[in-house]
Amino acid sequence: MSTHHHHEIPNLRTLLGSRRGGGTRGRGRGRGPPGSSHEGNEAARDNAVRNTDQDAAGSRVSCVKLGYLLDPYAQFFAIQPSTRRLPLLNRGTYVRTSAIDLLVDRFMTIAPDAPKQIVSLGAGTDTRFFRLRDKYPEATIIYHEIDFPANTTAKLNSIQRHAQLYSKLRTTPPSSPLALESMASSYHSPTYNIHALDLRTLAIFEDGQLPSLPNLDPSTPTLILSEMCLVYLQASVVSKILSAFLDRYVPAPTPISLVLYEPILPNDAFGRTMISNLSTRDIHLPTLATYPKLADERLRLKSQGFSNGFKAADTDFIWREWVSEDEKERVAGLEMLDELEELELLLRHYCIAWGWRDGGEGGLFTTAWKDTRQQEEG
Amino acid sequence: MSSGGSDLDKAIAQLRACRPIPENQVREVCYKARELLIEEGNVVTVDAPVTICGDIHGQFHDLMELFRVGGDVPDTNYLFMGDFVDRGFYSLESFLLLLCLKVRYPDRITLIRGNHESRQITTVYGFYDECLRKYGSANVWRHCCEVFDYLALGALVIGASTTLTPTDGPPAPTNTTQLAPLDSEIEIETLNAANEIMYRYARDSSQASNSQQPSTQSPSASSPTIPTPSNIGPAGTSATSSSSGSPGTPGGAILCVHGGLSPLIDTIDKIRLLDRKQEVPHEGAMCDLLWSDPDEIDGWGLSPRGAGFLFGADIVKCFNYKNDLSLIARAHQLVMEGFKEMFESSIVTVWSAPNYCYRCGNVAAILELEEDGSNAGFVRRSNGERGAGAGGWILGSNVGPNTSNRHSSPGAGNGNGNGNANRLGALTDSVPQRRRDGPGRRYRVFEAAPQDSRGMPAKKPVADYFL
Ligand SMILES: [Mn+2]
């Protein structure tokens, strides 16, 4: 699926075996002709990828320790002792996480008694499910995470090791860990599901059967999250994956929405530098070139079938407009931040895009997100 | 090293190759630097010609590129406006090289303090960790921090010419505007690293207006381009259209400070009176000078940085008038074009760290001020504070440390009556404010050093992104 394989469907058996780039929150996902390198290289890459996955978990812990985020679960997924991150990165992690939290909260609180379904693509070590269980103990949530087996296995291991985690998986907290095999890569329950799966397998349903996603309910309003995940795939593959959800897994008239967090503006000086820096780490962002601006993100959501709403804002706008003055003051007071101009540059180069199809159920997402302001320009 | 010369030259050679020097040598250099710096006033007087530089932030390879573009020490006089350390991977080598050059050529290089020259900030932003990594202990960091406490808070450049001698170079291929003719009074030149002229504006030229926005391209095709300036004049300038200067007329002095102004400081003399030999405080005048930023506001505003203030055009113009300044040069803020003039060229930001943090994609700039011809016979002296009776070159209220009779001697100024605060108040009301002509300004714009820089340890562009 690198450029010379542009429209080819990957050989999935090889892909699943090699799991190249399958480690961190979607990093490197879906690139490169797998199996073409030596075993040693593959192992080294896997290792590097796992380290960066831990880096992401460490970033979250850094934010939690300094008071940016409230997340008692982040520490359980960070294996290495966390180092304090630069204020700029803490602020960026804060904006990203709280922006998605805000959209999710408005989804959760609209018709609070109705069941809700969330599908987190490339969830990695994300803790959102556990936080939602605490915040909405009465809600009916069907939560799904899809990631490579290497990630899901590690995650399940962490969950099994900590009562604070596995106790959240059931309504009646069990006195013992989940009865899972030590190398289990998937977990299924009416509430929480971890699917060990290469996302790209969802893109080939025209040619065959869609993979089964146990407990994915076709009639429950569904929110799909892609935090730095789909951006690593070719646009044509992304489109097919989304169609699988829109048309097959959660067909109309069930309300369905997508929230994207990913970079924008690849063509200015900062964007070009970002692409060049990441490519030296063998990280490529195919859809960034396809959807360079906020307007492209909106249009793409619309043409994908999220026809009732298609909005986008960069994270600089979100920091300024979504975060309350009190909260801004609180966060600004956590650390002295000397990197203002750099922070603004960085925040302007990431966006949240959100689109929805309400179907016939009285505009659930339209209502939930009616007060969520998007950026007019861009 | 105690014998001076050759040991120091060896240390300089080693540092130029981006190799740290031994801990005992660091201690010695720091001790000597402190002995020098302790003699400097809070505001160092510097004669033009001088090249003014902004933040370096440990980007050693780019500092070498700066010297390549701007000329080497001691051939070129330099004034660095702080933030030598943190963020980049070679804070130690960068700062120690500058410090060694300061000890070796004290009259040729001036270092003033940035907000990162602080114990607290360096523990968050990398310099502390770097010292620990490179020496295995915090001793070197401690030695450096002691030097930080002695760095001057500002500099006053005097004797700068209001017009530039035009550079004898070809127009840059990217130049899209008419260059001012060579026989006009050149106010601004912008050159790329290849010494090609990107812009040249005459002082009375209609080209020097904000309305004209030449589109700029990269000086070299392979690297990040210079984005088209948006809210600023040609390539970061907001050139003036005043035509009152004549060649060789000395303009007002240029105040150089890392951040900006302070609501507690209305005259340069008040800076001179501060007790600077300490860690940068969290608030107060000293903190503000190192942390504040100019902004498009009226008066003063709270800074989103959590330290210092924002200040508007009115504040700058009033301060400049009161202190007989023609320009404030400051650093502290990343500008993608390398420099940015604001408030009708009354203040300029100079940024000298290209591709900041190996991530931002910006170009860097340095600002050259030429010597005024009429000052040619003036004897260069060391960077020590100019005494009140040191000679005929007394600017405004900047007559030196002896300020006890300031308010009772209105004649202490240079004849413009700026020495007396009370009298100034009356003047600003009754006399139409005519700005001093700014100095002629030559900006040299440069990009990040190439990846494989001349056999030095590699750059490490492992910039973080949200992935
Ligand atoms: Mn600074």
mmCIF file of C-alpha atoms in Angstrom, chain B residues 136-251:
data_model
loop_
_atom_site.group_PDB
_atom_site.id
_atom_site.type_symbol
_atom_site.label_atom_id
_atom_site.label_comp_id
_atom_site.label_asym_id
_atom_site.label_seq_id
_atom_site.Cartn_x
_atom_site.Cartn_y
_atom_site.Cartn_z
ATOM 1 C CA GLY B 136 27.326 12.870 34.362
ATOM 2 C CA SER B 137 26.770 15.580 36.940
ATOM 3 C CA ALA B 138 25.055 18.925 37.264
ATOM 4 C CA ASN B 139 28.300 20.813 37.940
ATOM 5 C CA VAL B 140 28.599 22.271 34.464
ATOM 6 C CA TRP B 141 24.970 23.325 34.517
ATOM 7 C CA ARG B 142 25.618 25.044 37.836
ATOM 8 C CA HIS B 143 28.661 26.895 36.482
ATOM 9 C CA CYS B 144 26.661 28.078 33.493
ATOM 10 C CA CYS B 145 23.759 29.225 35.640
ATOM 11 C CA GLU B 146 26.125 31.351 37.676
ATOM 12 C CA VAL B 147 27.205 33.036 34.455
ATOM 13 C CA PHE B 148 23.555 33.547 33.510
ATOM 14 C CA ASP B 149 23.096 35.635 36.632
ATOM 15 C CA TYR B 150 25.743 38.064 35.473
ATOM 16 C CA LEU B 151 24.563 38.542 31.893
ATOM 17 C CA ALA B 152 23.424 42.056 31.074
ATOM 18 C CA LEU B 153 19.701 42.669 30.684
ATOM 19 C CA GLY B 154 19.957 44.839 27.607
ATOM 20 C CA ALA B 155 22.222 46.683 25.238
ATOM 21 C CA LEU B 156 22.160 50.111 23.688
ATOM 22 C CA VAL B 157 23.587 50.348 20.200
ATOM 23 C CA ILE B 158 24.848 53.796 19.339
ATOM 24 C CA GLY B 159 26.408 55.309 16.264
ATOM 25 C CA ALA B 160 24.345 53.353 13.756
ATOM 26 C CA SER B 161 23.928 54.974 10.377
ATOM 27 C CA THR B 162 20.454 55.871 9.183
ATOM 28 C CA THR B 163 21.293 54.649 5.713
ATOM 29 C CA LEU B 164 22.984 51.548 4.423
ATOM 30 C CA THR B 165 25.832 51.250 2.021
ATOM 31 C CA PRO B 166 24.140 49.217 -0.700
ATOM 32 C CA THR B 167 25.324 45.658 -0.941
ATOM 33 C CA ASP B 168 27.150 44.857 -4.107
ATOM 34 C CA GLY B 169 25.351 41.713 -5.023
ATOM 35 C CA PRO B 170 22.950 40.368 -7.623
ATOM 36 C CA PRO B 171 19.222 40.430 -7.029
ATOM 37 C CA ALA B 172 17.924 37.146 -5.719
ATOM 38 C CA PRO B 173 16.104 35.128 -8.381
ATOM 39 C CA THR B 174 13.067 35.394 -6.142
ATOM 40 C CA ASN B 175 13.052 39.145 -6.097
ATOM 41 C CA THR B 176 9.899 40.439 -7.736
ATOM 42 C CA THR B 177 10.136 44.122 -6.990
ATOM 43 C CA GLN B 178 12.223 46.946 -8.224
ATOM 44 C CA LEU B 179 15.313 47.358 -6.095
ATOM 45 C CA ALA B 180 15.849 50.868 -4.861
ATOM 46 C CA PRO B 181 18.531 52.634 -6.895
ATOM 47 C CA LEU B 182 22.018 52.526 -5.455
ATOM 48 C CA ASP B 183 22.251 56.268 -5.055
ATOM 49 C CA SER B 184 19.129 56.518 -2.896
ATOM 50 C CA GLU B 185 19.145 56.493 0.871
ATOM 51 C CA ILE B 186 18.835 52.814 1.605
ATOM 52 C CA GLU B 187 16.777 52.089 4.690
ATOM 53 C CA ILE B 188 16.360 48.334 4.399
ATOM 54 C CA GLU B 189 18.075 45.541 2.598
ATOM 55 C CA THR B 190 17.161 41.920 2.864
ATOM 56 C CA LEU B 191 19.720 39.415 1.670
ATOM 57 C CA ASN B 192 19.611 35.674 1.452
ATOM 58 C CA ALA B 193 22.393 33.394 2.566
ATOM 59 C CA ALA B 194 23.965 33.575 -0.888
ATOM 60 C CA ASN B 195 24.343 37.335 -0.472
ATOM 61 C CA GLU B 196 21.696 37.950 -3.115
ATOM 62 C CA ILE B 197 19.432 40.905 -2.613
ATOM 63 C CA MET B 198 15.865 39.916 -1.871
ATOM 64 C CA TYR B 199 14.664 43.488 -1.302
ATOM 65 C CA ARG B 200 16.140 46.927 -1.116
ATOM 66 C CA TYR B 201 14.074 49.863 0.004
ATOM 67 C CA ALA B 202 14.967 53.510 0.005
ATOM 68 C CA ARG B 203 13.922 55.561 2.960
ATOM 69 C CA ASP B 204 11.666 57.833 0.939
ATOM 70 C CA SER B 205 10.556 55.145 -1.420
ATOM 71 C CA SER B 206 6.905 54.507 -2.032
ATOM 72 C CA GLN B 207 7.879 50.859 -2.261
ATOM 73 C CA ALA B 208 8.480 50.927 1.403
ATOM 74 C CA SER B 209 4.858 50.750 2.262
ATOM 75 C CA ASN B 210 2.783 48.056 3.782
ATOM 76 C CA SER B 211 0.544 47.847 0.782
ATOM 77 C CA GLN B 212 3.159 46.229 -1.356
ATOM 78 C CA GLN B 213 3.467 42.569 -0.611
ATOM 79 C CA PRO B 214 6.113 40.970 -2.718
ATOM 80 C CA SER B 215 5.622 37.276 -2.829
ATOM 81 C CA THR B 216 8.664 35.570 -1.537
ATOM 82 C CA GLN B 217 10.160 32.276 -2.480
ATOM 83 C CA SER B 218 12.828 30.158 -1.039
ATOM 84 C CA PRO B 219 16.359 31.362 -1.514
ATOM 85 C CA SER B 220 17.208 27.823 -2.448
ATOM 86 C CA ALA B 221 14.865 25.398 -4.043
ATOM 87 C CA SER B 222 15.595 22.446 -1.824
ATOM 88 C CA SER B 223 14.607 23.926 1.490
ATOM 89 C CA PRO B 224 11.518 25.356 3.099
ATOM 90 C CA THR B 225 10.398 28.523 1.390
ATOM 91 C CA ILE B 226 9.835 31.778 3.113
ATOM 92 C CA PRO B 227 6.099 32.154 3.427
ATOM 93 C CA THR B 228 4.538 35.284 2.092
ATOM 94 C CA PRO B 229 4.320 37.724 4.945
ATOM 95 C CA SER B 230 0.764 38.349 5.954
ATOM 96 C CA ASN B 231 0.236 41.221 8.291
ATOM 97 C CA ILE B 232 3.609 42.740 7.856
ATOM 98 C CA GLY B 233 5.427 44.801 5.306
ATOM 99 C CA PRO B 234 7.882 43.557 2.757
ATOM 100 C CA ALA B 235 9.600 40.476 4.117
ATOM 101 C CA GLY B 236 8.826 41.282 7.679
ATOM 102 C CA THR B 237 9.382 44.987 7.496
ATOM 103 C CA SER B 238 7.070 47.861 8.080
ATOM 104 C CA ALA B 239 9.381 50.320 6.510
ATOM 105 C CA THR B 240 8.861 53.964 7.163
ATOM 106 C CA SER B 241 8.370 56.571 4.534
ATOM 107 C CA SER B 242 10.033 59.376 6.401
ATOM 108 C CA SER B 243 12.583 61.111 4.276
ATOM 109 C CA SER B 244 14.103 63.488 6.738
ATOM 110 C CA GLY B 245 17.327 61.632 7.247
ATOM 111 C CA SER B 246 20.439 62.439 5.348
ATOM 112 C CA PRO B 247 23.359 60.121 4.837
ATOM 113 C CA GLY B 248 25.523 59.963 7.848
ATOM 114 C CA THR B 249 23.030 61.473 10.232
ATOM 115 C CA PRO B 250 23.128 59.513 13.428
ATOM 116 C CA GLY B 251 19.738 58.243 14.424
#
